[in-house]
Amino acid sequence: MKLCIFLLIAGLLDAVLTHVGIASGIVSEGNPMMKLVIEKSWSYFYIIKIFLPLTLLGLFYLRPLKGWIRTLLVSTCVLYFSVLIYHMVWVALYFNSVS
């Protein structure tokens, strides 16, 4: 359950930080597919960023402790954790260069 809550919060935080970073010109989207989505609409970006983690959470609740779903959930959490660390680094670098 803790992984599920982390995944949902991390996904939303990632979406917001990505939006702020791109809108302020600090960063650019590294994922070519998401870059196309952003160029189309920020609304689509948020829908995808919310829908995919919710889909994984739904799979987890349908088959709670099945091996591949748990592995997928843990892997996704590790990936999001890495992305959030990356966001923290560019935020820190940005604020250090401004001051």
Backbone as JSON Lines, residues from 0, in Angstrom:
{"i":0,"aa":"M","n":[0.82,-1.2,0.0],"ca":[0.0,0.0,0.0],"c":[0.86,1.26,0.0]}
{"i":1,"aa":"K","n":[1.96,1.25,0.76],"ca":[2.84,2.41,0.8],"c":[3.43,2.71,-0.57]}
{"i":2,"aa":"L","n":[3.78,1.65,-1.31],"ca":[4.31,1.85,-2.67],"c":[3.27,2.5,-3.56]}
{"i":3,"aa":"C","n":[2.01,2.11,-3.41],"ca":[0.94,2.66,-4.22],"c":[0.76,4.16,-3.95]}
{"i":4,"aa":"I","n":[0.79,4.54,-2.69],"ca":[0.65,5.94,-2.33],"c":[1.85,6.73,-2.84]}
{"i":5,"aa":"F","n":[3.05,6.17,-2.67],"ca":[4.25,6.83,-3.18],"c":[4.16,7.03,-4.69]}
{"i":6,"aa":"L","n":[3.72,6.02,-5.4],"ca":[3.63,6.09,-6.86],"c":[2.68,7.2,-7.3]}
{"i":7,"aa":"L","n":[1.56,7.29,-6.67],"ca":[0.59,8.32,-7.05],"c":[1.14,9.72,-6.76]}
{"i":8,"aa":"I","n":[1.7,9.91,-5.58],"ca":[2.27,11.22,-5.22],"c":[3.46,11.56,-6.12]}
{"i":9,"aa":"A","n":[4.33,10.59,-6.37],"ca":[5.51,10.83,-7.21],"c":[5.1,11.17,-8.63]}
{"i":10,"aa":"G","n":[4.09,10.5,-9.16],"ca":[3.63,10.79,-10.51],"c":[3.09,12.21,-10.63]}
{"i":11,"aa":"L","n":[2.3,12.62,-9.66],"ca":[1.75,13.98,-9.68],"c":[2.85,15.02,-9.49]}
{"i":12,"aa":"L","n":[3.76,14.76,-8.56],"ca":[4.87,15.68,-8.33],"c":[5.76,15.79,-9.56]}
{"i":13,"aa":"D","n":[6.02,14.69,-10.21],"ca":[6.81,14.69,-11.43],"c":[6.13,15.54,-12.51]}
{"i":14,"aa":"A","n":[4.83,15.38,-12.67],"ca":[4.1,16.14,-13.68],"c":[4.17,17.64,-13.4]}
{"i":15,"aa":"V","n":[3.94,18.02,-12.16],"ca":[3.95,19.44,-11.8],"c":[5.35,20.04,-11.97]}
{"i":16,"aa":"L","n":[6.37,19.34,-11.46],"ca":[7.73,19.85,-11.58],"c":[8.19,19.93,-13.04]}
{"i":17,"aa":"T","n":[7.79,18.95,-13.84],"ca":[8.12,18.99,-15.26],"c":[7.46,20.19,-15.92]}
{"i":18,"aa":"H","n":[6.2,20.41,-15.61],"ca":[5.48,21.55,-16.19],"c":[6.15,22.87,-15.79]}
{"i":19,"aa":"V","n":[6.45,23.03,-14.51],"ca":[7.09,24.26,-14.03],"c":[8.46,24.44,-14.69]}
{"i":20,"aa":"G","n":[9.23,23.38,-14.76],"ca":[10.56,23.46,-15.35],"c":[10.54,23.84,-16.82]}
{"i":21,"aa":"I","n":[9.62,23.24,-17.57],"ca":[9.52,23.54,-19.0],"c":[8.95,24.93,-19.22]}
{"i":22,"aa":"A","n":[7.9,25.28,-18.48],"ca":[7.26,26.59,-18.64],"c":[8.22,27.73,-18.3]}
{"i":23,"aa":"S","n":[9.11,27.51,-17.34],"ca":[10.05,28.57,-16.95],"c":[11.34,28.53,-17.77]}
{"i":24,"aa":"G","n":[11.47,27.52,-18.64],"ca":[12.65,27.44,-19.5],"c":[13.88,26.86,-18.82]}
{"i":25,"aa":"I","n":[13.7,26.25,-17.66],"ca":[14.84,25.67,-16.93],"c":[15.29,24.38,-17.6]}
{"i":26,"aa":"V","n":[14.33,23.57,-18.03],"ca":[14.63,22.28,-18.63],"c":[13.79,22.08,-19.89]}
{"i":27,"aa":"S","n":[14.09,21.01,-20.6],"ca":[13.23,20.59,-21.71],"c":[12.89,19.12,-21.48]}
{"i":28,"aa":"E","n":[11.8,18.69,-22.07],"ca":[11.37,17.3,-21.9],"c":[12.35,16.37,-22.61]}
{"i":29,"aa":"G","n":[12.81,15.36,-21.89],"ca":[13.78,14.42,-22.44],"c":[13.14,13.25,-23.17]}
{"i":30,"aa":"N","n":[11.9,12.95,-22.88],"ca":[11.19,11.84,-23.5],"c":[10.52,12.34,-24.78]}
{"i":31,"aa":"P","n":[10.96,11.85,-25.95],"ca":[10.39,12.35,-27.2],"c":[8.88,12.15,-27.32]}
{"i":32,"aa":"M","n":[8.36,11.06,-26.78],"ca":[6.92,10.83,-26.86],"c":[6.16,11.85,-26.01]}
{"i":33,"aa":"M","n":[6.65,12.09,-24.81],"ca":[5.99,13.06,-23.94],"c":[6.15,14.48,-24.48]}
{"i":34,"aa":"K","n":[7.25,14.73,-25.16],"ca":[7.45,16.04,-25.78],"c":[6.36,16.31,-26.82]}
{"i":35,"aa":"L","n":[6.02,15.3,-27.61],"ca":[4.93,15.45,-28.57],"c":[3.6,15.7,-27.88]}
{"i":36,"aa":"V","n":[3.38,14.99,-26.78],"ca":[2.13,15.17,-26.02],"c":[2.05,16.6,-25.47]}
{"i":37,"aa":"I","n":[3.16,17.09,-24.91],"ca":[3.2,18.45,-24.36],"c":[2.94,19.48,-25.45]}
{"i":38,"aa":"E","n":[3.53,19.27,-26.62],"ca":[3.3,20.2,-27.73],"c":[1.84,20.22,-28.15]}
{"i":39,"aa":"K","n":[1.17,19.1,-27.98],"ca":[-0.26,19.01,-28.31],"c":[-1.09,19.73,-27.25]}
{"i":40,"aa":"S","n":[-0.87,19.37,-25.97],"ca":[-1.65,19.96,-24.88],"c":[-1.12,19.53,-23.52]}
{"i":41,"aa":"W","n":[-1.01,20.5,-22.61],"ca":[-0.62,20.15,-21.25],"c":[-1.68,19.28,-20.59]}
{"i":42,"aa":"S","n":[-2.92,19.44,-20.99],"ca":[-4.0,18.61,-20.41],"c":[-3.76,17.14,-20.72]}
{"i":43,"aa":"Y","n":[-3.38,16.84,-21.95],"ca":[-3.07,15.45,-22.32],"c":[-1.89,14.92,-21.51]}
{"i":44,"aa":"F","n":[-0.91,15.77,-21.3],"ca":[0.25,15.4,-20.5],"c":[-0.17,14.96,-19.09]}
{"i":45,"aa":"Y","n":[-1.01,15.79,-18.45],"ca":[-1.46,15.46,-17.09],"c":[-2.35,14.21,-17.09]}
{"i":46,"aa":"I","n":[-3.18,14.06,-18.08],"ca":[-4.04,12.86,-18.15],"c":[-3.18,11.6,-18.22]}
{"i":47,"aa":"I","n":[-2.16,11.62,-19.07],"ca":[-1.27,10.45,-19.2],"c":[-0.51,10.23,-17.91]}
{"i":48,"aa":"K","n":[0.03,11.3,-17.32],"ca":[0.82,11.17,-16.1],"c":[0.0,10.65,-14.92]}
{"i":49,"aa":"I","n":[-1.29,10.88,-14.94],"ca":[-2.16,10.39,-13.87],"c":[-2.72,9.01,-14.22]}
{"i":50,"aa":"F","n":[-3.08,8.8,-15.49],"ca":[-3.71,7.55,-15.91],"c":[-2.77,6.35,-15.78]}
{"i":51,"aa":"L","n":[-1.52,6.49,-16.2],"ca":[-0.6,5.34,-16.18],"c":[-0.34,4.81,-14.78]}
{"i":52,"aa":"P","n":[-0.01,5.67,-13.79],"ca":[0.15,5.13,-12.44],"c":[-1.15,4.53,-11.88]}
{"i":53,"aa":"L","n":[-2.28,5.16,-12.19],"ca":[-3.55,4.62,-11.71],"c":[-3.84,3.25,-12.32]}
{"i":54,"aa":"T","n":[-3.44,3.04,-13.57],"ca":[-3.61,1.74,-14.22],"c":[-2.77,0.69,-13.49]}
{"i":55,"aa":"L","n":[-1.55,1.03,-13.19],"ca":[-0.68,0.1,-12.47],"c":[-1.24,-0.18,-11.07]}
{"i":56,"aa":"L","n":[-1.75,0.83,-10.42],"ca":[-2.36,0.63,-9.1],"c":[-3.57,-0.29,-9.2]}
{"i":57,"aa":"G","n":[-4.37,-0.1,-10.24],"ca":[-5.52,-0.98,-10.45],"c":[-5.11,-2.42,-10.64]}
{"i":58,"aa":"L","n":[-4.06,-2.64,-11.42],"ca":[-3.54,-4.0,-11.6],"c":[-3.07,-4.59,-10.28]}
{"i":59,"aa":"F","n":[-2.42,-3.76,-9.48],"ca":[-1.93,-4.22,-8.19],"c":[-3.08,-4.65,-7.28]}
{"i":60,"aa":"Y","n":[-4.15,-3.88,-7.28],"ca":[-5.28,-4.22,-6.42],"c":[-6.07,-5.42,-6.94]}
{"i":61,"aa":"L","n":[-6.06,-5.65,-8.24],"ca":[-6.74,-6.82,-8.79],"c":[-5.98,-8.11,-8.47]}
{"i":62,"aa":"R","n":[-4.65,-8.03,-8.48],"ca":[-3.8,-9.19,-8.21],"c":[-2.68,-8.75,-7.27]}
{"i":63,"aa":"P","n":[-3.01,-8.51,-6.0],"ca":[-2.11,-7.84,-5.06],"c":[-0.67,-8.34,-4.99]}
{"i":64,"aa":"L","n":[-0.42,-9.58,-4.78],"ca":[0.95,-10.0,-4.54],"c":[1.49,-10.9,-5.64]}
{"i":65,"aa":"K","n":[0.93,-10.8,-6.83],"ca":[1.46,-11.57,-7.95],"c":[2.81,-11.02,-8.33]}
{"i":66,"aa":"G","n":[3.74,-11.9,-8.64],"ca":[5.14,-11.54,-8.86],"c":[5.39,-10.44,-9.86]}
{"i":67,"aa":"W","n":[4.88,-10.55,-11.08],"ca":[5.24,-9.58,-12.11],"c":[4.6,-8.22,-11.86]}
{"i":68,"aa":"I","n":[3.42,-8.19,-11.25],"ca":[2.78,-6.9,-10.98],"c":[3.54,-6.19,-9.85]}
{"i":69,"aa":"R","n":[3.92,-6.92,-8.83],"ca":[4.7,-6.31,-7.73],"c":[6.05,-5.83,-8.26]}
{"i":70,"aa":"T","n":[6.69,-6.62,-9.13],"ca":[7.97,-6.21,-9.72],"c":[7.79,-4.94,-10.54]}
{"i":71,"aa":"L","n":[6.72,-4.87,-11.31],"ca":[6.44,-3.69,-12.11],"c":[6.19,-2.47,-11.22]}
{"i":72,"aa":"L","n":[5.46,-2.65,-10.14],"ca":[5.18,-1.57,-9.21],"c":[6.46,-1.06,-8.56]}
{"i":73,"aa":"V","n":[7.28,-1.97,-8.06],"ca":[8.54,-1.57,-7.42],"c":[9.46,-0.88,-8.43]}
{"i":74,"aa":"S","n":[9.56,-1.43,-9.63],"ca":[10.41,-0.83,-10.67],"c":[9.94,0.58,-11.02]}
{"i":75,"aa":"T","n":[8.64,0.76,-11.12],"ca":[8.09,2.08,-11.44],"c":[8.39,3.06,-10.31]}
{"i":76,"aa":"C","n":[8.28,2.63,-9.07],"ca":[8.59,3.49,-7.94],"c":[10.07,3.89,-7.94]}
{"i":77,"aa":"V","n":[10.95,2.96,-8.24],"ca":[12.38,3.27,-8.33],"c":[12.64,4.28,-9.44]}
{"i":78,"aa":"L","n":[11.99,4.09,-10.57],"ca":[12.14,5.02,-11.69],"c":[11.66,6.42,-11.3]}
{"i":79,"aa":"Y","n":[10.48,6.51,-10.71],"ca":[9.96,7.81,-10.29],"c":[10.86,8.45,-9.24]}
{"i":80,"aa":"F","n":[11.38,7.66,-8.32],"ca":[12.3,8.19,-7.3],"c":[13.52,8.8,-7.98]}
{"i":81,"aa":"S","n":[14.06,8.12,-8.97],"ca":[15.22,8.63,-9.72],"c":[14.88,9.94,-10.44]}
{"i":82,"aa":"V","n":[13.72,9.99,-11.04],"ca":[13.29,11.19,-11.75],"c":[13.11,12.35,-10.77]}
{"i":83,"aa":"L","n":[12.56,12.08,-9.6],"ca":[12.38,13.14,-8.62],"c":[13.72,13.67,-8.11]}
{"i":84,"aa":"I","n":[14.69,12.79,-7.96],"ca":[16.04,13.25,-7.58],"c":[16.6,14.14,-8.67]}
{"i":85,"aa":"Y","n":[16.41,13.75,-9.92],"ca":[16.85,14.57,-11.06],"c":[16.2,15.95,-11.0]}
{"i":86,"aa":"H","n":[14.89,15.99,-10.71],"ca":[14.19,17.27,-10.6],"c":[14.8,18.12,-9.48]}
{"i":87,"aa":"M","n":[15.09,17.5,-8.35],"ca":[15.67,18.25,-7.24],"c":[17.03,18.83,-7.62]}
{"i":88,"aa":"V","n":[17.81,18.09,-8.4],"ca":[19.13,18.57,-8.83],"c":[18.97,19.79,-9.72]}
{"i":89,"aa":"W","n":[18.08,19.74,-10.72],"ca":[17.97,20.91,-11.59],"c":[17.34,22.1,-10.89]}
{"i":90,"aa":"V","n":[16.47,21.87,-9.92],"ca":[15.93,22.98,-9.14],"c":[17.05,23.62,-8.31]}
{"i":91,"aa":"A","n":[17.87,22.79,-7.67],"ca":[18.98,23.3,-6.87],"c":[19.98,24.05,-7.74]}
{"i":92,"aa":"L","n":[20.31,23.51,-8.9],"ca":[21.25,24.18,-9.81],"c":[20.68,25.52,-10.29]}
{"i":93,"aa":"Y","n":[19.38,25.53,-10.58],"ca":[18.75,26.77,-11.04],"c":[18.82,27.85,-9.96]}
{"i":94,"aa":"F","n":[18.46,27.5,-8.73],"ca":[18.45,28.49,-7.67],"c":[19.87,28.91,-7.27]}
{"i":95,"aa":"N","n":[20.84,28.03,-7.42],"ca":[22.23,28.43,-7.16],"c":[22.74,29.39,-8.22]}
{"i":96,"aa":"S","n":[22.3,29.23,-9.46],"ca":[22.76,30.13,-10.53],"c":[22.06,31.49,-10.47]}
{"i":97,"aa":"V","n":[20.86,31.53,-9.89],"ca":[20.11,32.78,-9.79],"c":[20.67,33.65,-8.66]}
{"i":98,"aa":"S","n":[21.07,33.03,-7.58],"ca":[21.54,33.82,-6.43],"c":[22.98,34.23,-6.51]}
